[in-house]
Coordinates of C-alpha atoms in Angstrom, one line a residue:
M26 CA -13.1 -14.4 -27.9
E27 CA -11.1 -17.1 -25.4
Q28 CA -13.3 -20.1 -24.6
Q29 CA -13.9 -19.9 -20.5
P30 CA -15.0 -22.7 -18.0
Y31 CA -18.2 -21.6 -17.3
L32 CA -17.1 -22.0 -13.5
Q33 CA -14.5 -19.1 -14.3
I34 CA -16.4 -17.1 -15.8
F35 CA -19.0 -17.1 -12.8
L36 CA -15.8 -16.6 -10.2
E37 CA -14.9 -13.5 -12.1
R38 CA -18.1 -12.2 -12.2
W39 CA -19.2 -13.4 -9.3
G40 CA -20.9 -9.3 -8.5
A41 CA -23.6 -10.4 -11.7
L42 CA -24.8 -13.3 -9.5
V43 CA -24.9 -11.0 -6.4
V44 CA -27.1 -8.6 -7.9
G45 CA -29.0 -11.1 -9.6
V46 CA -29.9 -12.8 -6.1
L47 CA -30.5 -9.2 -4.6
V48 CA -32.8 -8.2 -7.3
G49 CA -34.7 -11.8 -6.9
L50 CA -34.9 -10.8 -3.0
S51 CA -36.7 -8.1 -3.8
L52 CA -39.2 -8.9 -6.0
A53 CA -40.0 -11.7 -3.5
V54 CA -40.6 -9.1 -1.3
G55 CA -42.5 -6.8 -2.8
I56 CA -44.9 -9.8 -4.1
S57 CA -45.2 -10.6 -0.3
A58 CA -45.5 -7.6 0.7
S59 CA -48.5 -6.9 -1.5
I60 CA -50.6 -10.5 -0.7
P61 CA -52.9 -10.0 2.4
P62 CA -52.2 -12.2 5.3
T63 CA -54.2 -15.0 5.1
Y64 CA -55.7 -17.0 9.0
E65 CA -56.8 -20.7 9.2
A66 CA -58.6 -22.0 12.0
T67 CA -59.2 -25.9 11.9
S68 CA -62.2 -27.9 13.9
T69 CA -62.5 -31.5 14.8
S70 CA -65.4 -33.3 14.8
F71 CA -65.8 -37.7 16.2
L72 CA -68.1 -39.4 14.5
T73 CA -70.1 -41.6 17.0
V74 CA -72.1 -44.8 16.3
R75 CA -74.3 -46.1 19.6
S76 CA -76.8 -49.0 18.8
T77 CA -78.6 -51.7 21.1
T78 CA -77.5 -54.8 19.3
G79 CA -74.5 -54.1 17.0
T80 CA -71.2 -55.0 18.0
L81 CA -68.2 -53.0 18.6
L82 CA -66.8 -53.9 15.6
E83 CA -69.8 -53.4 13.4
R84 CA -70.1 -50.3 15.1
S85 CA -66.7 -49.6 14.0
Q86 CA -67.3 -50.6 10.1
F87 CA -70.4 -48.6 10.0
A88 CA -68.6 -45.4 11.4
L89 CA -66.4 -45.6 9.1
A90 CA -67.5 -46.1 5.9
R91 CA -70.4 -43.5 6.5
I92 CA -66.9 -40.6 7.9
S93 CA -65.7 -40.9 4.1
S94 CA -68.8 -39.1 2.6
Y95 CA -69.6 -36.0 5.5
P96 CA -66.6 -34.1 3.6
E97 CA -68.7 -33.3 0.4
L98 CA -71.3 -32.9 2.8
A99 CA -69.6 -30.3 4.5
L100 CA -69.0 -28.2 1.4
S101 CA -72.7 -28.8 0.6
S102 CA -74.9 -25.2 -0.4
D103 CA -77.4 -26.6 2.6
V104 CA -74.7 -26.2 5.3
L105 CA -72.6 -23.5 3.8
S106 CA -75.7 -21.1 3.3
K107 CA -76.8 -22.0 6.9
T108 CA -73.3 -20.7 7.9
I109 CA -73.3 -17.6 6.3
F110 CA -77.0 -17.0 7.6
D111 CA -75.0 -17.9 11.3
L112 CA -72.4 -15.5 10.9
G113 CA -74.1 -12.7 9.1
L114 CA -71.5 -13.2 6.1
S115 CA -70.6 -11.1 2.7
Q116 CA -69.8 -13.9 1.2
S117 CA -71.4 -16.0 -1.1
V118 CA -71.8 -19.5 -1.1
K119 CA -69.5 -20.7 -3.4
Q120 CA -66.4 -18.1 -2.3
L121 CA -67.1 -19.4 1.5
A122 CA -66.4 -22.9 -0.5
N123 CA -62.9 -21.4 -1.7
S124 CA -61.5 -20.4 1.8
V125 CA -63.4 -24.2 2.9
S126 CA -61.6 -27.3 3.3
A127 CA -63.1 -30.8 5.0
T128 CA -60.5 -33.7 5.5
N129 CA -61.1 -37.2 6.9
P130 CA -57.5 -38.7 7.8
P131 CA -57.6 -41.9 6.7
T132 CA -58.6 -45.1 8.6
T133 CA -60.1 -42.6 11.0
V134 CA -63.9 -41.0 13.0
L135 CA -61.7 -37.7 12.8
L136 CA -63.6 -35.1 10.7
Q137 CA -61.5 -31.8 10.2
I138 CA -63.0 -28.8 8.2
A139 CA -60.4 -25.6 7.8
S140 CA -61.3 -22.4 7.3
S141 CA -59.5 -19.4 5.7
A142 CA -60.0 -15.7 6.4
T143 CA -58.2 -12.1 6.5
D144 CA -59.0 -12.0 10.4
P145 CA -58.2 -14.6 12.8
E146 CA -61.7 -15.1 14.8
T147 CA -63.6 -14.8 11.2
A148 CA -61.5 -17.8 10.5
A149 CA -62.1 -19.7 13.7
A150 CA -65.8 -18.8 13.7
I151 CA -66.2 -20.0 10.2
S152 CA -65.0 -23.1 11.1
N153 CA -66.8 -24.0 14.4
S154 CA -69.9 -23.0 12.3
I155 CA -69.5 -24.8 9.7
A156 CA -69.1 -27.9 12.0
A157 CA -72.3 -27.5 13.7
N158 CA -74.5 -26.8 11.0
L159 CA -72.6 -30.4 9.8
S160 CA -73.7 -32.1 12.7
N161 CA -77.5 -31.2 12.5
T162 CA -77.3 -32.4 9.3
V163 CA -76.3 -35.8 9.9
S164 CA -78.3 -36.4 13.0
E165 CA -80.8 -35.5 10.5
L166 CA -80.1 -38.1 7.4
E167 CA -78.9 -40.9 9.9
N168 CA -81.0 -40.8 12.5
S169 CA -84.6 -41.7 12.4
S170 CA -87.5 -41.6 14.9
T171 CA -88.9 -44.7 14.3
D172 CA -85.7 -46.9 14.1
N173 CA -83.7 -46.7 17.6
R174 CA -81.1 -49.6 16.6
Y175 CA -78.4 -46.7 15.5
V176 CA -77.9 -43.6 16.5
V177 CA -75.4 -41.4 14.8
S178 CA -73.8 -38.3 15.9
L179 CA -71.3 -35.9 14.7
E180 CA -69.9 -34.0 17.9
L181 CA -67.5 -31.3 18.0
R182 CA -64.6 -32.0 19.9
D183 CA -62.0 -30.2 19.2
R184 CA -63.5 -26.7 18.4
A185 CA -61.8 -24.2 16.2
Q186 CA -59.3 -21.3 18.1
P187 CA -58.3 -17.5 16.6
P188 CA -55.0 -18.4 14.6
T189 CA -51.7 -16.1 15.9
S190 CA -49.8 -16.1 13.2
S191 CA -51.0 -16.0 9.8
S192 CA -50.7 -18.7 6.9
A193 CA -50.3 -17.1 3.9
P194 CA -48.4 -15.5 2.1
Q195 CA -45.8 -18.0 3.1
R196 CA -43.2 -15.5 3.1
G197 CA -40.0 -18.2 3.2
I198 CA -41.0 -19.9 0.6
I199 CA -41.3 -16.8 -1.9
L200 CA -38.2 -15.6 -0.8
G201 CA -36.6 -18.8 -1.2
L202 CA -37.9 -19.0 -4.8
G203 CA -37.2 -15.4 -5.6
G204 CA -33.6 -16.0 -4.4
L205 CA -33.4 -19.1 -6.6
G206 CA -34.9 -17.5 -9.8
G207 CA -32.8 -14.2 -9.1
L208 CA -29.7 -16.7 -8.9
A209 CA -31.1 -18.0 -12.4
L210 CA -31.0 -14.3 -13.6
G211 CA -27.4 -13.9 -12.1
L212 CA -26.3 -17.1 -14.0
I213 CA -27.6 -15.9 -17.5
A214 CA -26.5 -12.8 -16.6
A215 CA -22.6 -13.7 -16.7
I216 CA -22.6 -16.4 -19.2
V217 CA -24.1 -13.0 -21.7
W218 CA -21.2 -10.6 -20.4
A219 CA -18.9 -13.1 -20.3
R220 CA -19.9 -13.5 -24.6
F221 CA -19.6 -9.4 -24.9
D222 CA -16.9 -8.8 -22.8
T223 CA -13.7 -7.4 -24.3
T224 CA -11.5 -6.2 -20.8
V225 CA -8.3 -8.3 -20.2
R226 CA -9.3 -10.6 -17.5
T227 CA -6.3 -12.3 -17.0
A228 CA -2.6 -13.0 -18.2
K229 CA -2.9 -15.0 -20.8
A230 CA -5.3 -12.9 -22.4
A231 CA -3.0 -9.5 -21.9
R232 CA -0.4 -12.3 -23.1
R233 CA -2.4 -13.1 -26.3
I234 CA -3.5 -9.2 -27.2
S235 CA 0.5 -7.9 -26.8
G236 CA 2.5 -10.4 -27.6
L237 CA 4.4 -8.9 -24.6
P238 CA 5.2 -11.6 -21.1
V239 CA 2.9 -10.4 -17.8
I240 CA 5.7 -9.7 -15.4
G241 CA 4.0 -8.3 -12.4
E242 CA 0.5 -8.8 -10.8
L243 CA -0.1 -6.6 -8.4
T244 CA -3.5 -7.2 -5.5
K245 CA -6.2 -4.7 -5.4
P246 CA -6.1 -1.9 -2.5
S247 CA -6.6 -2.4 1.0
L248 CA -9.9 -4.1 2.6
P249 CA -11.5 -1.4 5.5
F250 CA -11.3 -4.1 8.2
A251 CA -7.8 -3.7 10.2
R252 CA -7.1 -7.3 9.9
F253 CA -7.4 -7.9 6.3
R254 CA -5.8 -4.5 5.9
T255 CA -2.7 -5.7 7.5
R256 CA -3.0 -8.4 5.6
N257 CA -3.3 -7.0 2.2
N258 CA -0.6 -4.6 3.2
D259 CA 1.5 -7.7 3.1
R260 CA 0.8 -9.0 0.2
T261 CA 0.9 -5.9 -1.8
E262 CA 4.0 -4.9 -0.5
A263 CA 5.0 -9.0 -1.7
A264 CA 3.6 -8.5 -4.8
L265 CA 5.6 -5.4 -5.3
R266 CA 9.4 -7.0 -4.2
E267 CA 8.4 -9.8 -6.7
T268 CA 8.0 -7.1 -9.8
Q269 CA 10.4 -5.3 -9.0
L270 CA 12.9 -8.3 -9.4
T271 CA 11.4 -9.2 -12.5
I272 CA 11.9 -5.8 -13.8
R273 CA 15.2 -6.2 -13.6
Q274 CA 15.3 -9.4 -14.8
A275 CA 13.4 -8.6 -18.0
N276 CA 16.2 -5.7 -18.4
G277 CA 19.5 -7.5 -18.6
N278 CA 19.9 -8.4 -14.4
E279 CA 20.2 -4.6 -13.8
L280 CA 17.0 -2.9 -13.1
P281 CA 16.4 0.4 -14.9
R282 CA 18.1 3.6 -14.6
L283 CA 14.9 5.9 -16.1
L284 CA 11.6 3.3 -15.7
A285 CA 8.7 4.8 -17.7
L286 CA 5.0 3.7 -16.5
V287 CA 2.4 3.7 -19.9
P288 CA -1.1 3.0 -18.4
A289 CA -3.4 1.0 -21.1
S290 CA -6.5 3.0 -19.6
R291 CA -8.2 5.4 -17.2
A292 CA -8.5 2.7 -15.0
A293 CA -4.8 1.1 -14.8
A294 CA -3.5 4.4 -13.9
R295 CA -3.7 4.1 -10.0
I296 CA -2.0 6.6 -8.0
Q297 CA -0.6 3.9 -5.6
T298 CA 0.9 1.8 -8.5
R299 CA 3.6 3.9 -9.1
I300 CA 4.2 5.5 -5.2
G301 CA 4.4 1.5 -4.1
L302 CA 6.7 0.4 -7.0
A303 CA 9.0 4.1 -6.2
R304 CA 8.6 2.6 -2.7
S305 CA 9.7 -0.7 -3.2
L306 CA 12.8 0.4 -5.2
A307 CA 14.0 2.8 -2.6
M308 CA 14.0 0.1 0.4
T309 CA 17.1 -1.5 -2.1
G310 CA 18.6 1.2 -1.2
R311 CA 19.3 3.3 -4.1
S312 CA 18.0 7.0 -4.7
V313 CA 14.9 7.1 -6.2
V314 CA 12.9 10.4 -7.7
L315 CA 8.9 9.9 -8.5
V316 CA 8.6 12.1 -11.3
E317 CA 4.4 13.2 -11.9
A318 CA 3.9 14.5 -15.0
D319 CA 1.0 15.3 -15.1
F320 CA -1.1 18.2 -13.6
D321 CA -4.1 15.7 -12.5
G322 CA -2.5 12.8 -11.6
G323 CA -3.7 12.9 -7.9
I324 CA -0.5 13.4 -6.2
S325 CA -1.8 15.9 -3.7
A326 CA -3.8 13.3 -1.8
T327 CA -0.5 11.9 -0.6
N328 CA 1.7 15.1 -0.6
P329 CA 0.0 18.1 -0.4
E330 CA 2.7 20.4 -0.4
A331 CA 2.9 19.7 -3.9
L332 CA 0.0 20.8 -5.7
S333 CA 1.4 24.7 -5.3
A334 CA 5.1 23.4 -5.2
E335 CA 7.4 24.1 -8.9
G336 CA 8.2 20.8 -10.3
L337 CA 8.6 19.4 -13.4
A338 CA 6.9 22.6 -15.6
E339 CA 9.8 24.9 -14.7
V340 CA 12.7 22.0 -14.9
L341 CA 11.5 21.5 -18.6
S342 CA 11.4 25.2 -18.9
G343 CA 14.7 25.9 -18.3
T344 CA 13.9 27.8 -15.6
R345 CA 14.3 25.8 -12.3
S346 CA 17.0 22.9 -11.9
V347 CA 16.1 19.4 -10.7
R348 CA 18.0 19.9 -7.2
R349 CA 16.1 23.1 -6.8
V350 CA 12.5 21.7 -7.0
V351 CA 12.9 18.3 -6.0
L352 CA 10.8 17.2 -2.6
K353 CA 10.6 14.7 0.1
S354 CA 7.6 12.0 -0.1
D355 CA 6.3 11.6 2.6
V356 CA 4.7 8.2 1.7
G357 CA 7.6 6.5 1.5
S358 CA 11.8 6.8 1.5
F359 CA 11.9 8.5 -2.0
D360 CA 11.6 12.1 -3.5
L361 CA 8.7 13.4 -5.7
L362 CA 9.4 15.6 -8.4
A363 CA 6.2 17.4 -8.6
P364 CA 4.0 18.7 -11.7
G365 CA 4.6 22.2 -11.2
L366 CA 2.5 25.0 -11.7
P367 CA 0.1 24.5 -14.7
A368 CA 0.6 28.3 -15.6
N369 CA 4.3 27.8 -16.2
A370 CA 3.7 24.6 -18.2
P371 CA 6.1 24.7 -21.5
K372 CA 5.8 25.4 -25.3
E373 CA 5.8 22.0 -26.9
N374 CA 9.3 23.1 -28.8
V375 CA 10.3 24.7 -25.6
A376 CA 10.1 21.2 -23.4
E377 CA 11.3 19.4 -26.7
H378 CA 14.5 22.0 -26.5
N379 CA 15.0 20.8 -22.9
V380 CA 13.9 17.3 -22.1
L381 CA 17.7 15.9 -22.7
G382 CA 19.1 18.2 -20.0
T383 CA 15.8 17.4 -17.9
V384 CA 17.2 14.0 -17.9
R385 CA 20.8 14.1 -17.6
Q386 CA 19.8 15.8 -14.4
L387 CA 17.4 12.9 -13.5
L388 CA 20.3 10.7 -14.3
A389 CA 22.9 12.5 -12.1
E390 CA 21.3 13.4 -9.3
F391 CA 19.6 9.7 -8.6
D392 CA 19.9 6.0 -9.2
L393 CA 16.5 5.4 -10.4
T394 CA 13.7 7.6 -11.7
V395 CA 10.3 6.5 -12.4
T396 CA 7.2 7.8 -14.0
Q397 CA 3.6 7.7 -15.4
L398 CA 3.5 8.9 -19.2
T399 CA 0.1 9.2 -21.7
S400 CA 0.0 11.3 -24.5
T401 CA -2.1 13.3 -22.5
T402 CA -0.2 14.0 -19.3
R403 CA 1.0 17.6 -19.0
P404 CA 3.2 19.4 -18.6
A405 CA 5.5 16.4 -19.8
T406 CA 3.9 13.8 -22.7
L407 CA 4.7 9.8 -23.7
E408 CA 6.3 10.6 -26.9
L409 CA 8.4 13.5 -24.8
I410 CA 10.0 11.1 -22.3
A411 CA 9.7 7.6 -23.5
P412 CA 12.1 7.6 -26.1
Y413 CA 14.3 8.2 -23.7
A414 CA 13.3 5.9 -20.6
D415 CA 15.4 2.4 -20.7
G416 CA 12.9 0.6 -19.3
V417 CA 9.3 1.1 -20.4
V418 CA 6.5 -1.1 -18.5
V419 CA 2.6 -1.2 -19.1
L420 CA -0.3 -1.4 -16.6
V421 CA -3.0 -3.4 -17.5
C422 CA -6.3 -3.2 -14.9
L423 CA -7.9 -6.1 -14.7
G424 CA -11.6 -6.1 -16.0
R425 CA -11.5 -2.5 -16.6
T426 CA -9.1 -1.9 -19.4
R427 CA -10.3 -3.1 -22.7
A428 CA -8.1 -5.3 -25.7
A429 CA -8.6 -2.1 -27.6
D430 CA -7.5 0.0 -25.4
L431 CA -4.1 -2.4 -25.0
A432 CA -3.8 -2.3 -28.4
H433 CA -3.9 1.2 -29.4
I434 CA -1.3 2.2 -26.4
L435 CA 1.3 -0.8 -27.9
A436 CA 0.4 1.1 -31.1
R437 CA 1.7 4.4 -30.1
L438 CA 5.2 1.9 -28.6
R439 CA 5.9 0.7 -31.6
L440 CA 5.3 4.3 -33.5
L441 CA 7.8 5.4 -31.2
E442 CA 10.6 2.4 -31.7
I443 CA 9.8 1.2 -28.0
R444 CA 9.3 -2.5 -26.9
P445 CA 7.9 -2.7 -23.4
L446 CA 9.9 -4.9 -20.7
G447 CA 6.2 -6.3 -19.7
I448 CA 3.1 -5.8 -18.9
I449 CA 2.3 -5.3 -14.9
M450 CA -1.9 -6.1 -14.4
T451 CA -3.1 -4.1 -11.6
G452 CA -6.1 -4.2 -9.2
V453 CA -5.7 -8.5 -9.0
P454 CA -7.7 -10.3 -6.6
V455 CA -5.8 -12.9 -3.9
F456 CA -8.0 -15.8 -4.7
R457 CA -7.3 -15.0 -9.2
R458 CA -3.6 -14.3 -9.2
S459 CA -1.8 -17.3 -11.8
D460 CA 1.3 -18.5 -11.8
L461 CA 3.5 -16.2 -14.4
V462 CA 6.8 -18.2 -14.9
S463 CA 5.0 -20.8 -16.3
E464 CA 4.1 -18.9 -18.8
W465 CA 7.4 -16.4 -20.1
L466 CA 9.1 -17.8 -22.7
P467 CA 13.5 -17.8 -23.5
G468 CA 13.5 -14.8 -25.8
D469 CA 10.7 -12.8 -23.2
F470 CA 14.0 -11.1 -21.3
N471 CA 17.0 -9.5 -22.5
E472 CA 20.6 -11.5 -21.6
V473 CA 21.5 -7.4 -21.7
P474 CA 20.4 -4.6 -20.5
R475 CA 18.5 -2.7 -22.8
T476 CA 19.4 1.5 -24.0
P477 CA 16.5 3.8 -25.2
A478 CA 14.9 4.8 -28.5
R479 CA 17.4 8.0 -27.9
K480 CA 20.5 8.2 -26.7
W481 CA 21.5 9.8 -23.3
D482 CA 24.5 10.9 -25.1
D483 CA 22.8 12.1 -28.1
L484 CA 23.3 15.9 -28.5
A485 CA 21.0 16.2 -31.6
L486 CA 17.6 17.1 -29.8
P487 CA 13.8 16.9 -32.3
A488 CA 14.4 19.5 -34.9
T489 CA 10.7 21.9 -34.2
A490 CA 9.4 23.8 -36.7
S491 CA 10.2 26.8 -34.5
A492 CA 14.1 26.1 -34.7
L493 CA 13.9 25.5 -38.3
A494 CA 12.6 29.3 -38.5
Q495 CA 15.2 30.4 -36.4
P496 CA 18.0 32.3 -38.6
E497 CA 21.4 30.7 -38.7
R498 CA 24.4 32.0 -36.6
S499 CA 27.1 33.7 -39.1
A500 CA 30.7 31.5 -40.2
A501 CA 33.3 32.7 -38.9
P502 CA 35.2 34.3 -41.9
I503 CA 37.8 31.7 -43.1
P504 CA 41.5 33.1 -43.3
V505 CA 42.8 34.0 -46.9
G506 CA 46.0 35.5 -48.2
P507 CA 49.5 34.0 -48.0
A508 CA 49.2 33.0 -44.5
A509 CA 46.1 30.7 -44.7
K510 CA 46.9 27.2 -44.4
I511 CA 45.8 24.6 -47.5
P512 CA 44.7 21.6 -46.7
A513 CA 46.1 18.4 -47.8
D514 CA 43.3 16.5 -49.4
E515 CA 39.9 17.5 -49.9
T516 CA 37.8 15.8 -47.2
A517 CA 39.9 18.5 -44.6
I518 CA 39.3 21.2 -47.3
A519 CA 35.2 20.4 -46.9
D520 CA 35.6 20.2 -43.2
S521 CA 37.1 23.6 -43.0
V522 CA 34.3 25.3 -45.4
R523 CA 31.4 23.6 -44.4
V524 CA 29.3 27.0 -43.9
S525 CA 27.8 27.5 -47.2
P526 CA 28.1 25.8 -50.9
A527 CA 30.6 27.2 -53.2
P528 CA 28.9 28.4 -56.1
P529 CA 29.0 26.8 -59.4
K530 CA 32.0 27.4 -61.6
P531 CA 30.4 29.3 -65.2
L532 CA 30.6 27.5 -67.9
R533 CA 33.7 27.2 -69.8
P534 CA 33.0 28.3 -74.1
S535 CA 32.5 25.2 -76.2
T536 CA 35.3 24.6 -77.8
T537 CA 36.3 20.9 -80.3
R538 CA 36.7 18.1 -77.9
K539 CA 39.8 15.8 -78.1
P540 CA 39.0 12.2 -78.5
R541 CA 39.0 10.3 -75.8
T542 CA 41.4 8.1 -74.8
S543 CA 41.4 3.9 -73.8
A544 CA 41.2 3.1 -70.8
T545 CA 44.6 1.2 -71.8
T546 CA 46.6 4.6 -73.0
R547 CA 44.6 7.0 -70.1
S548 CA 46.6 7.9 -67.3
A549 CA 46.2 8.5 -63.6
P550 CA 46.7 12.1 -62.4
S551 CA 49.9 13.5 -61.1
A552 CA 50.9 14.8 -58.3
T553 CA 51.1 18.2 -59.2
S554 CA 47.8 18.0 -60.5
R555 CA 46.0 17.3 -57.7
T556 CA 47.6 19.7 -55.2
R557 CA 46.4 22.4 -58.0
N558 CA 42.7 21.1 -58.0
A559 CA 42.9 21.5 -54.4
K560 CA 44.4 25.3 -54.6
Q561 CA 41.2 25.7 -57.0
A562 CA 38.7 24.6 -54.6
A563 CA 40.0 26.0 -51.6
S564 CA 40.3 29.3 -53.4
A565 CA 36.5 29.4 -55.0
A566 CA 34.9 28.5 -51.6
T567 CA 37.0 30.9 -49.7
T568 CA 35.7 33.7 -52.0
S569 CA 32.2 33.0 -51.7
V570 CA 32.7 33.2 -48.4
V571 CA 33.7 36.4 -48.3
A572 CA 31.5 38.3 -51.2
A573 CA 28.2 36.4 -49.6
P574 CA 28.5 40.0 -47.7
E575 CA 29.2 42.1 -50.7
A576 CA 26.3 40.1 -52.7
A577 CA 23.2 41.2 -50.1
P578 CA 20.9 43.6 -51.4
E579 CA 21.6 47.6 -50.0
T580 CA 18.9 48.8 -47.0

């Protein structure tokens, strides 16, 4: 597997990142919903020191020194137990201490008491009650009935009000953490996915697996929004025109008369690809026919009348001609040869017998023929039609065709002695299109147009078991007698009597052999002896042909 940069991995598998973020956010929402809301109320008290003898500075220093110890005093069991008794709470002192906090802002004589509760009114009541009880406790500890020089009082200046919104859970923070966690999960999933992914995701990978040039990249189907759909259609048409020109260049600067598209996977067998190529070829002014070779190819989605129309099945059966069953396409200026009716699908031997005539009809009626074939299409398979195609192109769907599938279809084409012109990548996002020209090599394209594996003018049809089982036609009798003309040489004799081989001559009785002469004394046969030998061979062959019916057993 080729190493890919992490940025490319993440861009190619952005779906894993999106799914990870959605999963993280979903978990965060679930966690925040499971936490009960908590309300927090805060009260503020002010420490005052009165003295009849001390200066203002002395009183300020005394207040700052005293206020720092009051937060711990506010959380003492004495103060909290009074609060529990006053409000009739069901909490223990320890539980209440965990929900209360007391702080002294630096360089101030303020004391802030914050309390948390599931109810906003309860939170405000707890904070105010603790502040009042702490004030009484401070007065008891700091003031003396016998010494009136200093009077210390902790006065509640800002009473706690019931909060209008909850302080916990902090859904924003939880959602943010969930999103970050999901993103990290998506990144890990994308890296693992890239490690075990065997699909073809780049033009370089397709070239490395197949050894063939990538001659086209077709964009994904149109987006749902009208503005983007129009822009996407323009890009698709431009990609089709570019692919058409590249096919012509790969075939020796001439468009193939019979172009066979071979999808490497089911995802690559989209009907939009062959319809788009047929429409693009028809825009050049040539007569183009799209031959649907599969009953389940989905052509009825664009041409509903093709579902019940006669077509390729009837032509291969020999009951209809191409001119009689061809239709006009509803999505372009090209003609359509429907797959036909499944009930009229020909047997394999019949299709093999009529395929050459079908190809000749297509070449006679149209300038260009486009079809899509696999080993499972019916009524016509890859093995039946592809050998007669002068241009074969393999279709690969980006990110959905496995490398094993591509290697498998190339092996099947190799068994048919077919070398494709190249590979067309389908389903390519706009931002993923690459510079194909930079990957082409000098030997990728032909200098002259390719010829099909089986010639169009080859009258020798493929032999089948049923054809071999048929009895041979009786040969015409060869004239005998004085009027028969004897060929001048043995080659003409063999051509005139190619009906059945002559029976072997009976062996002569053994006689004493004459000693062989040396190579220097051996004389060449005379013209009279050659003529005599030719007459004997013709007579023997004629006798075997004429005597053959007499040797048949009586019925």
